[in-house]
Tab-separated table of C-alpha atoms in Angstrom:
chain	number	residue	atom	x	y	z
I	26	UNK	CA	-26.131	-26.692	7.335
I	27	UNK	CA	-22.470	-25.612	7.725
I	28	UNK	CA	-23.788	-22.252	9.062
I	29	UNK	CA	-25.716	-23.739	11.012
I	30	UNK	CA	-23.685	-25.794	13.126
I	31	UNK	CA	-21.212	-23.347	13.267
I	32	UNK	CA	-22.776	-20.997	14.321
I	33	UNK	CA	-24.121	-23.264	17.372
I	34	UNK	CA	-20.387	-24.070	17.911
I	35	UNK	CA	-19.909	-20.753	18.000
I	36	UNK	CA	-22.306	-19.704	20.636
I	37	UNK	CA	-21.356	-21.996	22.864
I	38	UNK	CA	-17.503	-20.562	23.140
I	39	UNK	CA	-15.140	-21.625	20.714
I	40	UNK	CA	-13.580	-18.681	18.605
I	41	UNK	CA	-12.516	-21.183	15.822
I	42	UNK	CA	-16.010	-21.547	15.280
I	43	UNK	CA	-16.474	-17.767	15.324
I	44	UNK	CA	-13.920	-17.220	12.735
I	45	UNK	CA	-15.327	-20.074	10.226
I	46	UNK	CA	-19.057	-18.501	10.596
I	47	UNK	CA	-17.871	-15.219	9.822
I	48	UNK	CA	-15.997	-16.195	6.647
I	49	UNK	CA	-19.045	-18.302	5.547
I	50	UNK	CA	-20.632	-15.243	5.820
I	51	UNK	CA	-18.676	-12.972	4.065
I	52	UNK	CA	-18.084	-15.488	0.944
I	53	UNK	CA	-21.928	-16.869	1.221
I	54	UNK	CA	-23.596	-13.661	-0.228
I	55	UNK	CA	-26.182	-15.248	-2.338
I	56	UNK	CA	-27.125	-17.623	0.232
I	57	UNK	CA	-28.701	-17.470	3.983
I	58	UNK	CA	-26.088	-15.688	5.230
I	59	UNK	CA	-27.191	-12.734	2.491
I	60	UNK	CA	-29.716	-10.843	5.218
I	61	UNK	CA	-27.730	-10.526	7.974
I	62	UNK	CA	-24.126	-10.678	6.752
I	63	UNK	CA	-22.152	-7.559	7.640
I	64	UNK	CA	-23.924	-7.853	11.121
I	65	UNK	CA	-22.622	-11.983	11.178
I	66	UNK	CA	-18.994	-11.120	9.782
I	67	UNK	CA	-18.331	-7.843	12.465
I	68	UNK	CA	-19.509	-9.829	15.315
I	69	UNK	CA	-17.612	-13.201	15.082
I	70	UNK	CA	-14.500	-12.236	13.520
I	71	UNK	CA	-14.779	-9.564	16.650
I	72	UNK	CA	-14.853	-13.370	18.976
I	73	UNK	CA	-12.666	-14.855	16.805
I	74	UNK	CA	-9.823	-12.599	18.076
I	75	UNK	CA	-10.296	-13.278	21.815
I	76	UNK	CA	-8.205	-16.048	22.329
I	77	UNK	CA	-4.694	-17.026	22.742
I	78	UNK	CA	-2.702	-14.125	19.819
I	79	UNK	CA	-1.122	-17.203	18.709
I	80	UNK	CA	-4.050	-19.325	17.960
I	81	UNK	CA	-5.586	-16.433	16.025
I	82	UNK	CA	-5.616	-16.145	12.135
I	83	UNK	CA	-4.096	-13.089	10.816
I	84	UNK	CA	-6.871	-12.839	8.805
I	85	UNK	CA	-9.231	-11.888	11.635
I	86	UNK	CA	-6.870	-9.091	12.725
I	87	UNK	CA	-7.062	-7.838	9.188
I	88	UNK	CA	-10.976	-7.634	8.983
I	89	UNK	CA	-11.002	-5.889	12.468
I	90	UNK	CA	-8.766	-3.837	11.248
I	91	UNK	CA	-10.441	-3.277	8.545
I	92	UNK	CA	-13.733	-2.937	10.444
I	93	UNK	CA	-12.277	-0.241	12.555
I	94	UNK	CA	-10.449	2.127	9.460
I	95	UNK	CA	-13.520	2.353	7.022
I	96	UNK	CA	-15.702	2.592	10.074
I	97	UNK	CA	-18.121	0.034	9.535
I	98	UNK	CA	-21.568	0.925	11.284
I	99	UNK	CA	-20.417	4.265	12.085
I	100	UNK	CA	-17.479	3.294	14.051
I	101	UNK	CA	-14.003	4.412	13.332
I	102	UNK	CA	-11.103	4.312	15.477
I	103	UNK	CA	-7.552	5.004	13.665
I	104	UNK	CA	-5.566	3.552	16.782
I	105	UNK	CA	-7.458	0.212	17.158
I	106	UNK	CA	-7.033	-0.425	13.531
I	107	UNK	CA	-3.260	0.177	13.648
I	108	UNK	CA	-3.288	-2.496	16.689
I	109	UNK	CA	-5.085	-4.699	14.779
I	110	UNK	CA	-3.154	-4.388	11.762
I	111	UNK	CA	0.112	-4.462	13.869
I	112	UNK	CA	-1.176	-7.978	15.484
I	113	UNK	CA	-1.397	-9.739	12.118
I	114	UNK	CA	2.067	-7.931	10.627
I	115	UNK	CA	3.733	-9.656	13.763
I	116	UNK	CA	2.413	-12.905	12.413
I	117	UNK	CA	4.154	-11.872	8.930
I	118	UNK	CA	1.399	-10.897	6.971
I	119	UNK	CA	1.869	-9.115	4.139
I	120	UNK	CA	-1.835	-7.592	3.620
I	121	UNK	CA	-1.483	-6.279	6.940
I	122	UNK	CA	1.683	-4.370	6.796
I	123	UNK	CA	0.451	-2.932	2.909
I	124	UNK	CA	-2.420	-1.711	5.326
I	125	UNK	CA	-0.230	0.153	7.630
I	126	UNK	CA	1.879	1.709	5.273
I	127	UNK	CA	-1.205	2.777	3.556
I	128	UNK	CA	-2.041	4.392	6.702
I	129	UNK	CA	1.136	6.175	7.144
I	130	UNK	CA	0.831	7.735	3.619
I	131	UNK	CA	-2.799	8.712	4.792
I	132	UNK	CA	-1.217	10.185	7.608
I	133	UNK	CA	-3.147	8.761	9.939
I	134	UNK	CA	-1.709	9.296	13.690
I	135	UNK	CA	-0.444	5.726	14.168
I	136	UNK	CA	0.609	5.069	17.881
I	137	UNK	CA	4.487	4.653	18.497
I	138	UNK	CA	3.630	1.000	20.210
I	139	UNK	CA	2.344	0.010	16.893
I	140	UNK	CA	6.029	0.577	15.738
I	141	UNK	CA	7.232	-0.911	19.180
I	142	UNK	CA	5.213	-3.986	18.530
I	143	UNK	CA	6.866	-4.087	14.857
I	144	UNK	CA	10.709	-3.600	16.269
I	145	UNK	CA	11.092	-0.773	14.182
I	146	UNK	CA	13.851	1.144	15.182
I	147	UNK	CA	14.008	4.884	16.058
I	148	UNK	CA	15.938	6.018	14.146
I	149	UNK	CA	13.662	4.535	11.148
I	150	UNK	CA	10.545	7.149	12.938
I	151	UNK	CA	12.028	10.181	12.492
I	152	UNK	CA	9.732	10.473	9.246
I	153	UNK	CA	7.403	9.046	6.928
I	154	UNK	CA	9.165	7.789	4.055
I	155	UNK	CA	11.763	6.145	6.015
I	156	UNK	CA	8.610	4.239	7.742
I	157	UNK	CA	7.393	3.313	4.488
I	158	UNK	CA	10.457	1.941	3.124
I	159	UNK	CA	10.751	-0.381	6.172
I	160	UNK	CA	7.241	-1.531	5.544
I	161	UNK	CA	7.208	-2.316	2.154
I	162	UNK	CA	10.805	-4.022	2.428
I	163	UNK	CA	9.194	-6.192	4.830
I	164	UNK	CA	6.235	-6.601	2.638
I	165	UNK	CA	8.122	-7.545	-0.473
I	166	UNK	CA	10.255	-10.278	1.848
I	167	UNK	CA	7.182	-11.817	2.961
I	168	UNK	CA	7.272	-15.615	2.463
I	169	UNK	CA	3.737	-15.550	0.325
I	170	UNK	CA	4.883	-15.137	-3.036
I	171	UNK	CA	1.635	-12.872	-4.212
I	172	UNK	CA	2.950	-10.044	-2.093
I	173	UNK	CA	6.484	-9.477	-3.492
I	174	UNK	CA	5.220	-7.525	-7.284
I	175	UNK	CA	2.544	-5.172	-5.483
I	176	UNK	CA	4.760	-4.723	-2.326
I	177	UNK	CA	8.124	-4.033	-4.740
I	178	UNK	CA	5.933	-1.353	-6.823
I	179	UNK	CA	4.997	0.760	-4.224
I	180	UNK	CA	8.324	0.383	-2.453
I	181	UNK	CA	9.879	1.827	-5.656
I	182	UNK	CA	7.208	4.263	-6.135
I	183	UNK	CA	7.612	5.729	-2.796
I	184	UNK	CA	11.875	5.329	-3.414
I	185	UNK	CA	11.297	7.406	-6.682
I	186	UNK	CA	8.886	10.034	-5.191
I	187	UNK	CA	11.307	10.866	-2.538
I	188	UNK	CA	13.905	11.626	-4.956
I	189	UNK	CA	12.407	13.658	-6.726
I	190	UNK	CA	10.899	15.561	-3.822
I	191	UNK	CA	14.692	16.424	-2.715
I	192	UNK	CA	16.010	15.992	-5.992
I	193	UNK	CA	14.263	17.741	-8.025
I	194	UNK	CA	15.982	20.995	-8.575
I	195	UNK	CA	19.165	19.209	-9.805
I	196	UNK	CA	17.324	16.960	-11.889
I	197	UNK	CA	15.360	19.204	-13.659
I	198	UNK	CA	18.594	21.630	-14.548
I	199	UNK	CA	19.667	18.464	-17.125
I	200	UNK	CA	16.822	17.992	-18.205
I	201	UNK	CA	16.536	21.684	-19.269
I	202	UNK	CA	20.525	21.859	-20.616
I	203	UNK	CA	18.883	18.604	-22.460
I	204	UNK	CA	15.793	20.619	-24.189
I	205	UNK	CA	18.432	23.769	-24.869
I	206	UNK	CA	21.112	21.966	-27.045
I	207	UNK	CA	18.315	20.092	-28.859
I	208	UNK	CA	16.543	23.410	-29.527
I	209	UNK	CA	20.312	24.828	-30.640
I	210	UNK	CA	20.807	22.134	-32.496
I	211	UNK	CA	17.797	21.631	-34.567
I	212	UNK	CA	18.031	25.637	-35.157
I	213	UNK	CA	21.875	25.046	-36.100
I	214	UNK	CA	20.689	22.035	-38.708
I	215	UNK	CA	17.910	23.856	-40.296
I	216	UNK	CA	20.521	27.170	-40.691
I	217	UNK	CA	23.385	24.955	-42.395
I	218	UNK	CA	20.930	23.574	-44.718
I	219	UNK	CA	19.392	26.708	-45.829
I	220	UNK	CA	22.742	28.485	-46.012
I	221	UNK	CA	23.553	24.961	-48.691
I	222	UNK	CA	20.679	25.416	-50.656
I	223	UNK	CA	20.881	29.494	-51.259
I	224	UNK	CA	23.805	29.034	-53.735
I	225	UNK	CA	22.117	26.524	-55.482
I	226	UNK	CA	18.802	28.590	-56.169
I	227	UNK	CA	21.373	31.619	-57.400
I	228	UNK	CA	22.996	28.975	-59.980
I	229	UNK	CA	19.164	28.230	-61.049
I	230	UNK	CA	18.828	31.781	-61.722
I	231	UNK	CA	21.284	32.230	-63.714
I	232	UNK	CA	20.783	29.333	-66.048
């Protein structure tokens, strides 16, 4: 019945109504939404997003968005999904701006008014990494608690990757000295011992 009436609310205009039928229909799989589902979600989370941006749920940004990177029904678009994406990280989402970093370490061509939109500097552009950093800082600092673990990880993941990309040279000379003295060592140990022991065994032999 809920579908039902919703989805007569929803023909007759109101995307609030558009944006409850399509989440009854993407939660209601087992139910009378199950036949037509995809087709029900796509098309009224699509009306759900033409209103007012600030009457609009993040959350239907996010399935757009969502709609237009995996190319659902054959239809992919990289820059609409980075506009979408970019519409809910303006309304501090946290999904949304895990979803655009994940983009930029796709390396999908993201449009520079997606970064516009976000007020990210210029001098944060000039590559990847530093764009990722900036988007998972924002991430972690999102006021919904659930984000800040997964967001922190791959912030520090992408922190640690980077240094040893331009690191790794240096780091690896230690780690070699490291491997050397323990070889030298262990070879020095097992010498002094055997040297300790020879007298011994000629003692033995003479007894």
């Amino acid at each position: 019945m809920a579908v039902f009436y919703y989805m007569m609310a929803a023909e007759s205009g109101p995307e609030v109504a558009s944006f409850n039928l399509a989440w009854l229909c993407e939660e209601n799989k087992e139910g009378v939404t199950s036949t037509f589902s995809k087709e029900c979600q796509w098309r009224h989370y699509n009306l759900s997003v033409h209103r007012e941006p600030q009457f609009v749920d993040p959350y239907s940004y996010i399935k757009m968005g969502d709609y237009y990177w995996f190319g659902c029904e054959g239809i992919r678009n990289i820059s609409k999904a980075a506009a979408y994406y970019s519409a809910a990280a303006v309304k501090q989402d946290p999904h949304a701006l895990f979803n655009l970093a994940f983009m930029v370490e796709e390396r999908a061509d993201i449009p520079d008014s997606v970064w516009e939109q976000l007020n990210i500097p210029h001098r944060i552009r000039h590559n990847n990494v530093s764009i990722l950093m900036e988007l998972y800082e924002r991430c972690r600092e999102s006021s919904k608690s659930e984000a800040f673990i997964p967001c922190s990880l791959a912030l520090y993941r992408v922190w640690a990757v980077d240094l040893w990309t331009r690191y790794h040279i240096w780091m690896k000379l230690p780690m070699y000295a490291g491997i050397f003295v323990a070889i030298f060592g262990t070879a020095y140990l097992i010498h002094r011992c055997m040297v300790r022991q020879n007298p011994l065994d000629e003692d033995m032999l003479q007894l």
